[in-house]
Short mmCIF file of C-alpha atoms and ligand atoms in Angstrom, two decimals:
data_model
loop_
_atom_site.label_atom_id
_atom_site.label_comp_id
_atom_site.label_asym_id
_atom_site.label_seq_id
_atom_site.Cartn_x
_atom_site.Cartn_y
_atom_site.Cartn_z
CA MET A 1 121.03 54.92 155.41
CA LYS A 2 118.75 54.64 158.40
CA PHE A 3 115.15 53.76 158.12
CA GLU A 4 112.61 55.70 160.13
CA LEU A 5 109.90 53.54 161.54
CA THR A 6 107.10 55.76 160.30
CA ARG A 7 108.60 55.78 156.85
CA ARG A 8 108.89 52.03 156.92
CA ARG A 9 105.30 51.58 158.04
CA PHE A 10 104.18 53.81 155.24
CA LEU A 11 106.32 51.90 152.82
CA ILE A 12 105.01 48.54 153.89
CA GLY A 13 101.42 49.74 153.91
CA SER A 14 101.56 51.40 150.55
CA SER A 15 103.43 48.55 148.94
CA VAL A 16 100.82 46.11 150.13
CA ALA A 17 98.05 48.34 148.89
CA ALA A 18 99.78 48.86 145.58
CA THR A 19 100.59 45.27 144.85
CA GLY A 20 97.94 43.26 146.65
CA LEU A 21 100.80 40.88 147.27
CA LEU A 22 99.73 40.09 150.81
CA THR A 23 96.71 41.13 152.80
CA GLY A 24 98.13 42.60 155.99
CA CYS A 25 101.18 44.30 157.39
CA ASP A 26 101.82 41.56 159.90
CA ALA A 27 101.87 38.87 157.27
CA LEU A 28 104.25 40.95 155.22
CA VAL A 29 106.61 41.62 158.11
CA GLU A 30 106.73 37.95 158.92
CA ASN A 31 107.67 37.09 155.38
CA ALA A 32 111.45 37.12 155.67
CA SER A 33 112.33 37.64 152.04
CA VAL A 34 109.87 40.46 151.42
CA ASN A 35 110.93 42.11 154.65
CA ASP A 36 114.52 41.82 153.56
CA ILE A 37 113.72 43.49 150.28
CA LEU A 38 111.93 46.29 152.11
CA GLN A 39 114.90 46.78 154.42
CA LYS A 40 117.17 47.11 151.46
CA ALA A 41 114.73 49.32 149.62
CA GLU A 42 115.51 51.95 152.24
CA ALA A 43 113.71 55.23 151.69
CA LEU A 44 112.83 54.68 148.08
CA THR A 45 109.10 54.27 148.35
CA MET A 46 108.48 54.32 144.65
CA GLY A 47 111.40 52.05 143.98
CA SER A 48 110.29 49.43 146.42
CA GLN A 49 106.75 49.49 145.09
CA ARG A 50 107.99 48.94 141.58
CA LEU A 51 110.34 46.30 142.89
CA LEU A 52 107.50 44.36 144.43
CA GLN A 53 105.19 44.95 141.53
CA ALA A 54 107.69 43.76 139.01
CA HIS A 55 108.96 40.88 141.20
CA GLU A 56 112.43 42.07 140.32
CA PRO A 57 115.07 40.77 142.71
CA LEU A 58 118.04 42.59 144.11
CA ALA A 59 121.41 41.78 142.66
CA ARG A 60 123.41 39.56 144.99
CA GLU A 61 125.51 41.38 147.56
CA PHE A 62 128.80 40.05 148.89
CA THR A 63 131.01 40.60 151.95
CA GLU A 64 134.35 42.37 152.40
CA ALA A 65 136.03 38.95 152.30
CA ASP A 66 134.79 38.51 148.73
CA LEU A 67 136.36 41.73 147.38
CA SER A 68 138.55 41.10 144.34
CA PRO A 69 142.22 41.86 145.02
CA THR A 70 142.33 43.72 141.73
CA PHE A 71 139.47 45.28 139.83
CA LYS A 72 140.26 45.78 136.16
CA ALA A 73 139.59 49.19 134.66
CA ASN A 74 137.98 48.94 131.25
CA GLY A 75 136.96 51.14 128.35
CA THR A 76 138.07 54.72 128.86
CA GLN A 77 140.51 55.09 131.71
CA MET A 78 141.29 58.78 131.22
CA PRO A 79 138.86 60.99 129.31
CA ASP A 80 140.64 62.74 126.50
CA SER A 81 139.25 66.26 126.86
CA GLU A 82 140.66 69.56 128.07
CA ASP A 83 137.52 70.25 130.09
CA TYR A 84 137.92 67.00 131.99
CA ALA A 85 141.64 67.58 132.51
CA ARG A 86 140.88 70.99 134.04
CA LEU A 87 138.23 69.54 136.35
CA MET A 88 140.57 66.77 137.41
CA GLU A 89 143.40 69.21 138.18
CA GLY A 90 141.03 71.05 140.49
CA SER A 91 140.12 67.81 142.31
CA PHE A 92 136.65 68.09 140.74
CA ALA A 93 135.73 71.09 142.92
CA ASP A 94 134.30 72.80 139.82
CA TRP A 95 132.63 69.69 138.45
CA ARG A 96 128.83 69.70 138.51
CA LEU A 97 126.31 67.00 137.76
CA VAL A 98 123.53 68.56 135.71
CA VAL A 99 120.08 66.96 135.92
CA ASN A 100 117.70 68.32 133.32
CA GLY A 101 115.22 67.45 130.59
CA MET A 102 111.77 66.31 131.74
CA VAL A 103 112.15 67.43 135.35
CA ARG A 104 110.33 70.07 137.38
CA THR A 105 113.50 71.56 138.85
CA PRO A 106 116.74 71.22 136.88
CA LEU A 107 119.69 70.61 139.20
CA SER A 108 123.38 71.36 139.19
CA LEU A 109 125.00 69.37 141.99
CA SER A 110 128.57 69.51 143.25
CA LEU A 111 130.36 66.47 144.62
CA ALA A 112 129.88 67.96 148.10
CA ASP A 113 126.12 68.26 147.45
CA LEU A 114 125.97 64.59 146.46
CA LYS A 115 128.09 63.47 149.41
CA ALA A 116 125.77 65.37 151.77
CA MET A 117 122.81 63.28 150.61
CA PRO A 118 121.97 59.88 152.15
CA SER A 119 124.31 57.21 150.82
CA ARG A 120 124.21 53.51 150.17
CA THR A 121 127.14 51.08 150.18
CA GLN A 122 126.99 47.76 148.36
CA ILE A 123 129.43 44.99 147.50
CA THR A 124 128.50 43.57 144.13
CA ARG A 125 129.94 41.68 141.18
CA HIS A 126 130.62 43.59 137.99
CA ASP A 127 130.28 41.48 134.83
CA CYS A 128 131.77 42.72 131.57
CA VAL A 129 130.70 41.27 128.22
CA GLU A 130 134.37 40.85 127.44
CA GLY A 131 134.39 37.93 129.84
CA TRP A 132 135.75 39.17 133.14
CA SER A 133 134.10 39.85 136.49
CA ALA A 134 135.22 41.56 139.68
CA ILE A 135 133.69 42.19 143.08
CA GLY A 136 133.91 45.74 144.41
CA LYS A 137 132.43 47.91 147.13
CA TRP A 138 130.58 50.98 145.94
CA THR A 139 129.23 53.95 147.87
CA GLY A 140 127.03 56.62 146.43
CA VAL A 141 123.72 58.39 146.49
CA PRO A 142 120.68 56.42 145.32
CA LEU A 143 119.68 57.80 141.93
CA GLY A 144 116.04 57.76 143.11
CA LEU A 145 116.83 60.42 145.71
CA VAL A 146 118.37 62.70 143.08
CA LEU A 147 115.35 62.20 140.83
CA GLN A 148 113.08 62.94 143.77
CA LYS A 149 114.95 66.22 144.29
CA ALA A 150 114.50 67.18 140.65
CA GLY A 151 110.91 65.94 140.43
CA LEU A 152 109.94 64.13 137.26
CA ALA A 153 107.76 65.93 134.73
CA PRO A 154 104.79 63.94 133.38
CA GLY A 155 105.82 61.61 130.57
CA ALA A 156 109.45 61.11 131.65
CA ARG A 157 110.40 57.47 130.93
CA TYR A 158 114.16 57.15 130.78
CA ALA A 159 117.26 58.63 132.39
CA VAL A 160 120.07 59.27 129.92
CA PHE A 161 123.62 59.53 131.29
CA TYR A 162 126.11 61.69 129.41
CA CYS A 163 129.78 61.04 130.08
CA ALA A 164 132.91 63.18 129.78
CA ASP A 165 134.73 60.78 127.47
CA GLU A 166 134.76 60.00 123.81
CA TYR A 167 135.36 56.31 123.36
CA GLU A 168 136.72 55.21 119.97
CA LYS A 169 135.84 58.43 118.27
CA SER A 170 137.22 56.87 115.10
CA LEU A 171 134.25 54.50 114.66
CA ASP A 172 131.98 57.09 113.06
CA GLY A 173 133.06 60.38 114.56
CA SER A 174 130.35 60.24 117.23
CA GLY A 175 132.24 58.62 120.04
CA GLN A 176 130.58 60.21 123.05
CA TYR A 177 129.96 57.59 125.71
CA TYR A 178 126.41 57.64 127.03
CA GLU A 179 123.92 55.23 128.51
CA SER A 180 120.27 55.06 129.56
CA ILE A 181 117.99 53.12 131.87
CA ASP A 182 114.25 53.13 132.46
CA LEU A 183 112.55 54.38 135.61
CA VAL A 184 112.21 50.90 137.10
CA ASP A 185 115.99 50.60 137.17
CA ALA A 186 116.42 54.30 138.01
CA TYR A 187 114.45 53.86 141.25
CA HIS A 188 115.85 50.42 142.04
CA PRO A 189 117.42 50.58 145.51
CA GLN A 190 120.81 49.35 144.26
CA THR A 191 121.02 51.94 141.48
CA ILE A 192 123.44 54.52 142.82
CA LEU A 193 125.58 57.40 141.62
CA SER A 194 128.86 56.25 143.06
CA TYR A 195 131.72 58.49 144.19
CA SER A 196 133.63 55.89 146.21
CA MET A 197 135.06 52.47 145.43
CA ASN A 198 136.48 50.06 148.03
CA GLY A 199 136.36 52.78 150.68
CA LYS A 200 138.36 55.37 148.74
CA ASP A 201 137.46 58.25 146.43
CA LEU A 202 136.65 56.88 142.99
CA GLU A 203 139.79 56.72 140.88
CA VAL A 204 139.94 58.33 137.46
CA ALA A 205 140.36 54.92 135.81
CA HIS A 206 137.07 53.81 137.37
CA GLY A 207 135.08 56.92 136.44
CA ALA A 208 135.90 59.82 138.78
CA PRO A 209 134.26 61.83 140.05
CA LEU A 210 130.95 59.98 139.61
CA ARG A 211 129.73 56.83 137.88
CA LEU A 212 126.52 54.89 137.65
CA ARG A 213 126.09 51.50 139.34
CA VAL A 214 123.08 49.66 137.97
CA GLU A 215 123.71 46.28 139.49
CA ARG A 216 121.30 44.06 137.61
CA GLN A 217 122.87 44.88 134.27
CA LEU A 218 126.16 44.28 132.49
CA GLY A 219 129.28 46.43 132.79
CA TYR A 220 128.75 48.68 129.80
CA LYS A 221 125.57 50.13 131.37
CA HIS A 222 127.62 51.44 134.33
CA ALA A 223 128.46 54.82 132.80
CA LYS A 224 131.64 56.43 134.14
CA TYR A 225 132.63 60.14 134.14
CA LEU A 226 129.05 61.38 134.56
CA MET A 227 128.42 64.98 133.51
CA ARG A 228 124.68 65.17 132.94
CA ILE A 229 121.53 63.14 133.45
CA GLU A 230 118.66 63.97 131.14
CA LEU A 231 115.11 62.73 131.64
CA VAL A 232 113.47 61.93 128.33
CA ASP A 233 110.39 60.17 126.98
CA SER A 234 112.35 58.52 124.17
CA PHE A 235 115.96 58.32 123.03
CA LYS A 236 115.25 58.96 119.42
CA GLY A 237 117.52 61.84 118.49
CA VAL A 238 120.08 61.08 121.21
CA TRP A 239 123.20 60.09 119.26
CA GLY A 240 122.40 56.85 117.39
CA GLY A 241 118.94 56.59 118.98
CA LYS A 242 119.42 53.17 120.62
CA GLY A 243 119.97 54.45 124.15
CA GLY A 244 123.70 53.94 124.57
CA PHE A 245 127.14 54.04 123.01
CA TRP A 246 127.37 50.25 122.70
CA GLU A 247 123.68 49.89 121.92
CA ASP A 248 124.23 52.14 118.89
CA ARG A 249 126.84 49.56 117.88
CA GLY A 250 124.57 46.53 118.25
CA TYR A 251 124.53 45.61 121.95
CA GLU A 252 121.27 45.00 123.82
CA TRP A 253 119.71 48.02 125.53
CA TYR A 254 118.48 45.88 128.41
CA ALA A 255 121.67 44.12 129.47
CA GLY A 256 120.21 42.06 132.32
CA ILE A 257 122.53 39.62 134.06
N1 MTE B 301 132.13 56.75 130.25
C1 MTE B 301 132.41 55.45 130.11
N2 MTE B 301 131.75 54.57 130.87
C2 MTE B 301 132.01 53.25 130.76
C3 MTE B 301 132.92 52.76 129.79
C4 MTE B 301 133.61 53.71 129.00
O1 MTE B 301 134.46 53.39 128.14
N3 MTE B 301 133.32 55.05 129.18
N4 MTE B 301 133.14 51.38 129.68
C5 MTE B 301 132.09 50.51 130.22
C6 MTE B 301 132.47 49.11 130.35
S1 MTE B 301 132.41 48.13 128.94
C7 MTE B 301 132.76 48.53 131.55
S2 MTE B 301 133.06 46.87 131.71
C8 MTE B 301 132.86 49.37 132.76
C9 MTE B 301 134.26 49.24 133.34
O2 MTE B 301 134.31 49.88 134.59
P1 MTE B 301 135.69 49.87 135.34
O3 MTE B 301 136.67 50.64 134.52
O4 MTE B 301 135.42 50.49 136.68
O5 MTE B 301 136.10 48.43 135.45
O6 MTE B 301 132.60 50.74 132.54
C10 MTE B 301 131.60 51.00 131.58
N5 MTE B 301 131.35 52.40 131.57
MO1 MO B 302 132.41 46.01 129.69
#
């Protein structure tokens, strides 16, 4: 994604004003690490402000040479539903990502709509709690841009991601995979809705047609097979109420690496 100079000036100016981190634009531009963060923050004004305010770093990014020769697929590798099978047979032409809940304008976006939006590519390391890691290259649309399109309603605090698959339905009969993150992570510049892995369309095993990448958190937060994103002020009442499939089964909601 290309940065427009005016946009960048605005970003730098407003971030300085918002954080009081440094006193002038020149000082900020000369500060290599902050400038680097701003470069990577791309057009996400709100995200970069929060980033600076919270002193939250970016997850480490790697090079093509670091890509893992194989990237394990984990959890669901083929959603077990007729709806998903139908969508897959049609190459996901009829698939839509619904964005609703506490938004001003609910959205229904096709894969083509998402691919037409500005994209971000990042090479990152995925860490699963089961004890394996892999480095992959992900391309997708920054979640912040999708949220900007929908416009948040006052009071929205979390984005909840609903997936197409039921994982271990047998546990208690409520096996729908879902996840959630707060708005700080939602607007983080490396939080993307990814439709491409290692330069190719996302494979079904890895979450086709769309999955979340939320790079500062563990693997189970990276919801695959996205169908709907709901903005909420609390996740009480959403399945087990803990904000995610694994969270409802005892895992941490904030799975920071
Ligand atoms: N919908 C859905 N998303 C999911 C899972 C799943 O079973 N279903 N497993 C999670 C876990 S534990 C990991 S480690 C990653 C695995 O992603 P991968 O298959 O691309 O390696 O997806 C996460 N997202
Ligand atoms: Mo995982």
